[in-house]
Amino acid sequence: MAEVGQKLVKTMVKEQCKIKMNTALTWIHFSVLILALLIPRSDGDDLPRQWCIADEQTPDDVLQAALDWACGPGGADCKMILPNKPCYLPNTIKDHASFAFNSYWQKYKNQGGSCYFSAAAMVSDLNPSHGACQYESHT
């Protein structure tokens, strides 16, 4: 009889340990959930923004060739540098190339696209947008 009582006590102790473990695990899960909700999440707005712009030292003929490629086979969205569009002025090869280079780079940089354009472009931390002409910038 004493043996049965000992087995019963052992079984009860095991069950109490399981209950305590389950309670402890529940509290741990609950605590992790609360912490996850309290820690601020980044939506990417705090990451540094960058733009691909024409290098001012590049000759106009080199910029023009790179601009033609970016707006043609390169697939950049160059509608905004057409006449009467927000980025047409200033009407310079450098400004139009900067817009086209940036359009291409923002579109393809996460797929291996570069801001090079035969050494005619460079990455800048300064936003080249002006007035109604807004340059894209994705993190």
mmCIF file of C-alpha atoms in Angstrom:
data_model
loop_
_atom_site.group_PDB
_atom_site.id
_atom_site.type_symbol
_atom_site.label_atom_id
_atom_site.label_comp_id
_atom_site.label_asym_id
_atom_site.label_seq_id
_atom_site.Cartn_x
_atom_site.Cartn_y
_atom_site.Cartn_z
ATOM 1 C CA MET A 1 0.000 0.000 0.000
ATOM 2 C CA ALA A 2 2.848 2.348 0.813
ATOM 3 C CA GLU A 3 4.245 1.636 -2.629
ATOM 4 C CA VAL A 4 0.976 2.669 -4.291
ATOM 5 C CA GLY A 5 0.951 5.841 -2.212
ATOM 6 C CA GLN A 6 4.503 6.683 -3.271
ATOM 7 C CA LYS A 7 3.607 6.145 -6.941
ATOM 8 C CA LEU A 8 0.569 8.364 -6.491
ATOM 9 C CA VAL A 9 2.688 11.077 -4.870
ATOM 10 C CA LYS A 10 5.288 10.830 -7.659
ATOM 11 C CA THR A 11 2.559 11.070 -10.301
ATOM 12 C CA MET A 12 1.045 14.102 -8.567
ATOM 13 C CA VAL A 13 4.457 15.781 -8.302
ATOM 14 C CA LYS A 14 5.093 15.145 -12.016
ATOM 15 C CA GLU A 15 1.708 16.625 -12.909
ATOM 16 C CA GLN A 16 2.354 19.679 -10.723
ATOM 17 C CA CYS A 17 5.746 20.133 -12.401
ATOM 18 C CA LYS A 18 4.085 19.928 -15.829
ATOM 19 C CA ILE A 19 1.530 22.532 -14.768
ATOM 20 C CA LYS A 20 4.279 24.811 -13.445
ATOM 21 C CA MET A 21 6.306 24.349 -16.648
ATOM 22 C CA ASN A 22 3.266 25.097 -18.806
ATOM 23 C CA THR A 23 2.540 28.183 -16.720
ATOM 24 C CA ALA A 24 6.158 29.321 -17.005
ATOM 25 C CA LEU A 25 6.167 28.764 -20.780
ATOM 26 C CA THR A 26 2.890 30.655 -21.093
ATOM 27 C CA TRP A 27 4.393 33.612 -19.212
ATOM 28 C CA ILE A 28 7.510 33.517 -21.370
ATOM 29 C CA HIS A 29 5.435 33.514 -24.566
ATOM 30 C CA PHE A 30 3.270 36.311 -23.212
ATOM 31 C CA SER A 31 6.342 38.372 -22.243
ATOM 32 C CA VAL A 32 7.912 37.922 -25.679
ATOM 33 C CA LEU A 33 4.652 39.010 -27.318
ATOM 34 C CA ILE A 34 4.455 42.142 -25.158
ATOM 35 C CA LEU A 35 8.090 43.008 -25.908
ATOM 36 C CA ALA A 36 7.509 42.525 -29.636
ATOM 37 C CA LEU A 37 4.613 44.966 -29.479
ATOM 38 C CA LEU A 38 6.563 47.537 -27.469
ATOM 39 C CA ILE A 39 9.734 47.590 -29.569
ATOM 40 C CA PRO A 40 9.362 50.189 -32.313
ATOM 41 C CA ARG A 41 9.522 48.771 -35.810
ATOM 42 C CA SER A 42 11.288 50.444 -38.680
ATOM 43 C CA ASP A 43 9.284 51.071 -41.830
ATOM 44 C CA GLY A 44 12.416 52.089 -43.695
ATOM 45 C CA ASP A 45 11.903 55.831 -43.224
ATOM 46 C CA ASP A 46 14.858 56.062 -40.859
ATOM 47 C CA LEU A 47 17.249 54.487 -43.364
ATOM 48 C CA PRO A 48 19.497 56.855 -45.310
ATOM 49 C CA ARG A 49 18.144 57.827 -48.707
ATOM 50 C CA GLN A 50 20.375 57.970 -51.752
ATOM 51 C CA TRP A 51 20.067 59.177 -55.317
ATOM 52 C CA CYS A 52 21.995 58.420 -58.498
ATOM 53 C CA ILE A 53 22.980 61.652 -60.235
ATOM 54 C CA ALA A 54 25.161 62.771 -63.126
ATOM 55 C CA ASP A 55 28.774 63.489 -62.261
ATOM 56 C CA GLU A 56 29.320 67.204 -62.958
ATOM 57 C CA GLN A 57 32.771 66.498 -64.403
ATOM 58 C CA THR A 58 31.412 64.239 -67.149
ATOM 59 C CA PRO A 59 31.378 65.793 -70.645
ATOM 60 C CA ASP A 60 27.948 66.445 -72.168
ATOM 61 C CA ASP A 61 28.444 63.984 -75.040
ATOM 62 C CA VAL A 62 29.111 61.147 -72.568
ATOM 63 C CA LEU A 63 26.110 62.207 -70.462
ATOM 64 C CA GLN A 64 23.917 62.326 -73.574
ATOM 65 C CA ALA A 65 24.901 58.794 -74.608
ATOM 66 C CA ALA A 66 24.201 57.499 -71.101
ATOM 67 C CA LEU A 67 20.911 59.448 -70.969
ATOM 68 C CA ASP A 68 19.836 57.948 -74.311
ATOM 69 C CA TRP A 69 20.600 54.449 -73.034
ATOM 70 C CA ALA A 70 18.846 54.994 -69.679
ATOM 71 C CA CYS A 71 15.665 56.330 -71.313
ATOM 72 C CA GLY A 72 15.759 53.714 -74.085
ATOM 73 C CA PRO A 73 17.055 50.181 -73.561
ATOM 74 C CA GLY A 74 17.719 50.856 -69.861
ATOM 75 C CA GLY A 75 14.016 51.210 -69.097
ATOM 76 C CA ALA A 76 14.164 54.363 -66.955
ATOM 77 C CA ASP A 77 10.922 56.334 -66.647
ATOM 78 C CA CYS A 78 11.842 59.563 -68.428
ATOM 79 C CA LYS A 79 8.356 61.052 -68.883
ATOM 80 C CA MET A 80 9.008 63.699 -66.218
ATOM 81 C CA ILE A 81 11.875 65.281 -68.225
ATOM 82 C CA LEU A 82 9.757 65.834 -71.349
ATOM 83 C CA PRO A 83 8.745 69.424 -72.256
ATOM 84 C CA ASN A 84 6.051 70.894 -69.971
ATOM 85 C CA LYS A 85 6.666 68.238 -67.295
ATOM 86 C CA PRO A 86 7.885 69.066 -63.750
ATOM 87 C CA CYS A 87 11.504 67.965 -64.321
ATOM 88 C CA TYR A 88 12.032 69.437 -67.788
ATOM 89 C CA LEU A 89 13.565 72.614 -66.343
ATOM 90 C CA PRO A 90 16.384 73.276 -66.013
ATOM 91 C CA ASN A 91 16.710 72.014 -69.553
ATOM 92 C CA THR A 92 20.293 70.772 -69.327
ATOM 93 C CA ILE A 93 21.818 67.447 -70.245
ATOM 94 C CA LYS A 94 23.219 67.145 -66.711
ATOM 95 C CA ASP A 95 19.824 67.651 -65.052
ATOM 96 C CA HIS A 96 17.973 65.365 -67.446
ATOM 97 C CA ALA A 97 20.687 62.716 -67.122
ATOM 98 C CA SER A 98 20.508 62.930 -63.322
ATOM 99 C CA PHE A 99 16.767 62.323 -63.385
ATOM 100 C CA ALA A 100 17.072 59.426 -65.851
ATOM 101 C CA PHE A 101 20.015 57.835 -64.005
ATOM 102 C CA ASN A 102 18.135 58.012 -60.724
ATOM 103 C CA SER A 103 14.955 56.609 -62.259
ATOM 104 C CA TYR A 104 16.891 53.639 -63.628
ATOM 105 C CA TRP A 105 18.851 53.063 -60.418
ATOM 106 C CA GLN A 106 15.829 53.249 -58.107
ATOM 107 C CA LYS A 107 14.019 50.776 -60.357
ATOM 108 C CA TYR A 108 16.852 48.245 -60.682
ATOM 109 C CA LYS A 109 19.266 48.697 -57.756
ATOM 110 C CA ASN A 110 17.738 45.816 -55.796
ATOM 111 C CA GLN A 111 18.138 43.586 -58.854
ATOM 112 C CA GLY A 112 21.811 44.351 -59.418
ATOM 113 C CA GLY A 113 21.444 47.609 -61.370
ATOM 114 C CA SER A 114 24.267 50.045 -60.754
ATOM 115 C CA CYS A 115 24.729 53.791 -60.647
ATOM 116 C CA TYR A 116 27.666 53.800 -63.029
ATOM 117 C CA PHE A 117 26.657 54.714 -66.597
ATOM 118 C CA SER A 118 30.208 54.456 -67.967
ATOM 119 C CA ALA A 119 31.529 56.532 -65.043
ATOM 120 C CA ALA A 120 29.049 59.333 -65.831
ATOM 121 C CA ALA A 121 27.081 58.943 -62.583
ATOM 122 C CA MET A 122 27.584 58.836 -58.847
ATOM 123 C CA VAL A 123 25.556 58.092 -55.722
ATOM 124 C CA SER A 124 24.627 61.105 -53.608
ATOM 125 C CA ASP A 125 23.121 61.501 -50.139
ATOM 126 C CA LEU A 126 21.773 64.923 -51.126
ATOM 127 C CA ASN A 127 18.250 64.985 -52.506
ATOM 128 C CA PRO A 128 18.377 66.552 -56.008
ATOM 129 C CA SER A 129 14.610 67.235 -56.037
ATOM 130 C CA HIS A 130 13.585 70.820 -56.696
ATOM 131 C CA GLY A 131 10.168 72.458 -56.740
ATOM 132 C CA ALA A 132 7.613 70.124 -58.325
ATOM 133 C CA CYS A 133 10.380 67.860 -59.637
ATOM 134 C CA GLN A 134 10.630 65.045 -57.119
ATOM 135 C CA TYR A 135 13.291 62.374 -57.511
ATOM 136 C CA GLU A 136 12.393 58.871 -56.340
ATOM 137 C CA SER A 137 14.262 57.336 -53.457
ATOM 138 C CA HIS A 138 13.665 53.797 -52.220
ATOM 139 C CA THR A 139 15.564 52.177 -49.376
#
